[in-house]
Amino acid sequence: KPMSSLRAWLPYVLVGALLVISRVFPEVGSALKSVVLVFPDILGEAGIKADFMPLYLPGGILVAVVLATFFLHGMKVRELGAALGESTKVLLGAGFVLLFTVPMVRILINSGVNAADLPSMPIAMARYVADSVGGVYPLLAPSVGALGAFIAGS
C-alpha cells in the first residue's frame, strides 16, 4: 500500500530532531553520554586508550531511528534486511578507506605517549614549521590547524 509523505519523511525528521535535542538540552545529552565503552591500554601500552559514547554519536542515533522506523513503517524483517544490505553496499566504499585512516589518525593522536618522552607528531610538525618560518608562523598557524583537521577528519 502507498505510504504518505509524512510517514516517508518521518525517519529523516526523527534523525534531525534527535540530533538537535541531544545537543541543545544538556540533560538529554548527559543521559546519552552516560553509556561509555572504554578500551584501555590498547596493544598493552599503558596510557593509550579509546572510548566512545555509542548513544550520543550521530551513528548511534541513526541506528535508534532505524529500529524505530522498523516499527513505525510496519516493516517485515525481510524488508529491514534488504534495506540494511543495500545500505551496507553503499557504506563499504567509504568504510574501506576509513578502515585504514582511523587507525593512522589514532596513532598520530597518541604519538605523544612514548617511553622517550618525545613530543607527539602534530606538536613536532608544528614546531618544525614554526622554527622554519620564524615570525610569520602566526599567519601560517591556521593552515597547520586546517591540515591537522583534514588529516584527522574532524
mmCIF file of C-alpha atoms in Angstrom:
data_model
loop_
_atom_site.group_PDB
_atom_site.id
_atom_site.type_symbol
_atom_site.label_atom_id
_atom_site.label_comp_id
_atom_site.label_asym_id
_atom_site.label_seq_id
_atom_site.Cartn_x
_atom_site.Cartn_y
_atom_site.Cartn_z
ATOM 1 C CA LYS A 1 0.000 0.000 0.000
ATOM 2 C CA PRO A 2 1.245 3.536 -0.672
ATOM 3 C CA MET A 3 2.899 5.488 2.123
ATOM 4 C CA SER A 4 2.052 9.089 2.976
ATOM 5 C CA SER A 5 4.722 11.747 2.543
ATOM 6 C CA LEU A 6 4.693 12.450 6.280
ATOM 7 C CA ARG A 7 5.312 8.817 7.121
ATOM 8 C CA ALA A 8 8.060 8.582 4.491
ATOM 9 C CA TRP A 9 9.828 11.695 5.818
ATOM 10 C CA LEU A 10 9.407 10.756 9.494
ATOM 11 C CA PRO A 11 12.769 8.928 9.828
ATOM 12 C CA TYR A 12 14.628 11.980 8.494
ATOM 13 C CA VAL A 13 12.712 14.278 10.823
ATOM 14 C CA LEU A 14 13.471 11.949 13.747
ATOM 15 C CA VAL A 15 17.212 11.902 12.996
ATOM 16 C CA GLY A 16 17.331 15.700 12.791
ATOM 17 C CA ALA A 17 15.164 16.211 15.868
ATOM 18 C CA LEU A 18 17.085 13.707 17.999
ATOM 19 C CA LEU A 19 20.432 15.196 16.972
ATOM 20 C CA VAL A 20 19.259 18.715 17.834
ATOM 21 C CA ILE A 21 17.603 17.657 21.103
ATOM 22 C CA SER A 22 20.679 15.694 22.209
ATOM 23 C CA ARG A 23 22.913 18.722 21.597
ATOM 24 C CA VAL A 24 20.633 21.533 22.807
ATOM 25 C CA PHE A 25 19.294 20.009 26.013
ATOM 26 C CA PRO A 26 22.175 19.145 28.379
ATOM 27 C CA GLU A 27 20.059 16.694 30.383
ATOM 28 C CA VAL A 28 19.388 14.580 27.300
ATOM 29 C CA GLY A 29 22.999 14.808 26.143
ATOM 30 C CA SER A 30 24.271 13.816 29.593
ATOM 31 C CA ALA A 31 21.958 10.808 29.715
ATOM 32 C CA LEU A 32 23.159 9.649 26.300
ATOM 33 C CA LYS A 33 26.798 10.271 27.252
ATOM 34 C CA SER A 34 26.434 8.149 30.391
ATOM 35 C CA VAL A 35 26.847 4.985 28.315
ATOM 36 C CA VAL A 36 30.580 4.782 27.575
ATOM 37 C CA LEU A 37 32.548 1.932 26.061
ATOM 38 C CA VAL A 38 36.212 2.108 27.117
ATOM 39 C CA PHE A 39 39.154 0.297 25.558
ATOM 40 C CA PRO A 40 42.092 0.784 27.980
ATOM 41 C CA ASP A 41 45.758 0.036 27.335
ATOM 42 C CA ILE A 42 45.400 -0.688 23.636
ATOM 43 C CA LEU A 43 48.005 -3.199 22.424
ATOM 44 C CA GLY A 44 49.209 -3.485 26.025
ATOM 45 C CA GLU A 45 50.506 0.101 26.097
ATOM 46 C CA ALA A 46 49.633 1.942 29.305
ATOM 47 C CA GLY A 47 48.073 5.324 28.629
ATOM 48 C CA ILE A 48 46.824 4.531 25.143
ATOM 49 C CA LYS A 49 43.082 4.181 25.333
ATOM 50 C CA ALA A 50 39.979 4.827 23.340
ATOM 51 C CA ASP A 51 36.427 5.343 24.431
ATOM 52 C CA PHE A 52 33.195 6.296 22.799
ATOM 53 C CA MET A 53 29.603 7.028 23.692
ATOM 54 C CA PRO A 54 27.522 4.997 21.228
ATOM 55 C CA LEU A 55 24.178 6.544 22.178
ATOM 56 C CA TYR A 56 25.474 10.119 21.783
ATOM 57 C CA LEU A 57 27.247 9.586 18.468
ATOM 58 C CA PRO A 58 25.249 10.510 15.366
ATOM 59 C CA GLY A 59 25.635 6.907 14.200
ATOM 60 C CA GLY A 60 24.039 5.650 17.411
ATOM 61 C CA ILE A 61 21.110 7.991 16.915
ATOM 62 C CA LEU A 62 20.823 6.797 13.320
ATOM 63 C CA VAL A 63 20.675 3.158 14.477
ATOM 64 C CA ALA A 64 17.968 4.056 17.015
ATOM 65 C CA VAL A 65 15.924 5.717 14.260
ATOM 66 C CA VAL A 66 16.389 2.670 12.013
ATOM 67 C CA LEU A 67 14.916 0.496 14.766
ATOM 68 C CA ALA A 68 12.071 2.962 15.353
ATOM 69 C CA THR A 69 11.380 3.110 11.610
ATOM 70 C CA PHE A 70 11.107 -0.678 11.501
ATOM 71 C CA PHE A 71 8.107 -0.414 13.830
ATOM 72 C CA LEU A 72 6.696 2.906 12.578
ATOM 73 C CA HIS A 73 6.579 1.678 8.986
ATOM 74 C CA GLY A 74 5.371 -1.779 9.961
ATOM 75 C CA MET A 75 8.250 -3.381 8.104
ATOM 76 C CA LYS A 76 8.874 -7.094 7.853
ATOM 77 C CA VAL A 77 12.231 -8.472 8.995
ATOM 78 C CA ARG A 78 12.979 -9.393 5.369
ATOM 79 C CA GLU A 79 12.409 -5.772 4.283
ATOM 80 C CA LEU A 80 14.692 -4.480 7.023
ATOM 81 C CA GLY A 81 17.351 -6.980 5.954
ATOM 82 C CA ALA A 82 17.073 -5.827 2.343
ATOM 83 C CA ALA A 83 17.363 -2.164 3.358
ATOM 84 C CA LEU A 84 20.374 -2.897 5.566
ATOM 85 C CA GLY A 85 22.002 -4.908 2.771
ATOM 86 C CA GLU A 86 21.545 -2.083 0.292
ATOM 87 C CA SER A 87 22.906 0.467 2.780
ATOM 88 C CA THR A 88 25.860 -1.769 3.594
ATOM 89 C CA LYS A 89 26.897 -1.885 -0.065
ATOM 90 C CA VAL A 90 26.975 1.917 -0.181
ATOM 91 C CA LEU A 91 28.898 2.198 3.092
ATOM 92 C CA LEU A 92 31.558 -0.358 2.176
ATOM 93 C CA GLY A 93 33.317 2.071 -0.168
ATOM 94 C CA ALA A 94 33.755 4.736 2.487
ATOM 95 C CA GLY A 95 34.257 2.165 5.231
ATOM 96 C CA PHE A 96 37.139 0.542 3.378
ATOM 97 C CA VAL A 97 39.059 3.823 3.346
ATOM 98 C CA LEU A 98 38.196 4.522 6.986
ATOM 99 C CA LEU A 99 39.437 1.069 7.961
ATOM 100 C CA PHE A 100 42.968 2.337 7.335
ATOM 101 C CA THR A 101 42.520 6.045 8.041
ATOM 102 C CA VAL A 102 41.098 5.828 11.558
ATOM 103 C CA PRO A 103 43.944 3.701 12.997
ATOM 104 C CA MET A 104 46.507 6.054 11.437
ATOM 105 C CA VAL A 105 44.775 9.049 12.999
ATOM 106 C CA ARG A 106 44.696 7.270 16.372
ATOM 107 C CA ILE A 107 48.444 6.620 16.084
ATOM 108 C CA LEU A 108 49.000 10.295 15.238
ATOM 109 C CA ILE A 109 46.865 11.432 18.178
ATOM 110 C CA ASN A 110 48.508 9.046 20.669
ATOM 111 C CA SER A 111 52.076 9.505 19.401
ATOM 112 C CA GLY A 112 52.893 11.631 22.454
ATOM 113 C CA VAL A 113 52.625 8.558 24.697
ATOM 114 C CA ASN A 114 56.115 7.070 24.424
ATOM 115 C CA ALA A 115 58.976 5.932 26.654
ATOM 116 C CA ALA A 116 61.410 8.511 25.203
ATOM 117 C CA ASP A 117 59.116 11.387 26.217
ATOM 118 C CA LEU A 118 59.174 12.699 22.641
ATOM 119 C CA PRO A 119 56.561 15.236 21.547
ATOM 120 C CA SER A 120 53.537 13.979 19.648
ATOM 121 C CA MET A 121 53.723 14.026 15.851
ATOM 122 C CA PRO A 122 51.376 17.032 15.500
ATOM 123 C CA ILE A 123 53.426 19.027 18.031
ATOM 124 C CA ALA A 124 56.707 18.043 16.341
ATOM 125 C CA MET A 125 55.364 19.081 12.929
ATOM 126 C CA ALA A 126 54.054 22.392 14.267
ATOM 127 C CA ARG A 127 57.398 23.129 15.959
ATOM 128 C CA TYR A 128 59.280 22.308 12.758
ATOM 129 C CA VAL A 129 57.124 24.682 10.739
ATOM 130 C CA ALA A 130 57.387 27.388 13.433
ATOM 131 C CA ASP A 131 61.179 27.045 13.534
ATOM 132 C CA SER A 132 61.387 27.073 9.728
ATOM 133 C CA VAL A 133 59.274 30.160 9.084
ATOM 134 C CA GLY A 134 60.066 32.163 12.206
ATOM 135 C CA GLY A 135 57.969 35.233 12.945
ATOM 136 C CA VAL A 136 55.379 34.616 10.233
ATOM 137 C CA TYR A 137 54.203 31.413 11.924
ATOM 138 C CA PRO A 138 51.070 33.074 13.350
ATOM 139 C CA LEU A 139 49.995 33.687 9.749
ATOM 140 C CA LEU A 140 50.545 30.017 8.867
ATOM 141 C CA ALA A 141 49.126 28.506 12.079
ATOM 142 C CA PRO A 142 45.544 28.358 10.751
ATOM 143 C CA SER A 143 46.811 26.387 7.752
ATOM 144 C CA VAL A 144 48.605 23.945 10.057
ATOM 145 C CA GLY A 145 45.375 23.556 12.028
ATOM 146 C CA ALA A 146 43.371 23.042 8.851
ATOM 147 C CA LEU A 147 45.832 20.406 7.665
ATOM 148 C CA GLY A 148 45.575 18.630 11.015
ATOM 149 C CA ALA A 149 41.788 18.734 10.879
ATOM 150 C CA PHE A 150 41.867 17.412 7.313
ATOM 151 C CA ILE A 151 44.196 14.552 8.261
ATOM 152 C CA ALA A 152 42.236 13.716 11.417
ATOM 153 C CA GLY A 153 38.912 14.110 9.661
ATOM 154 C CA SER A 154 37.457 16.385 12.309
#
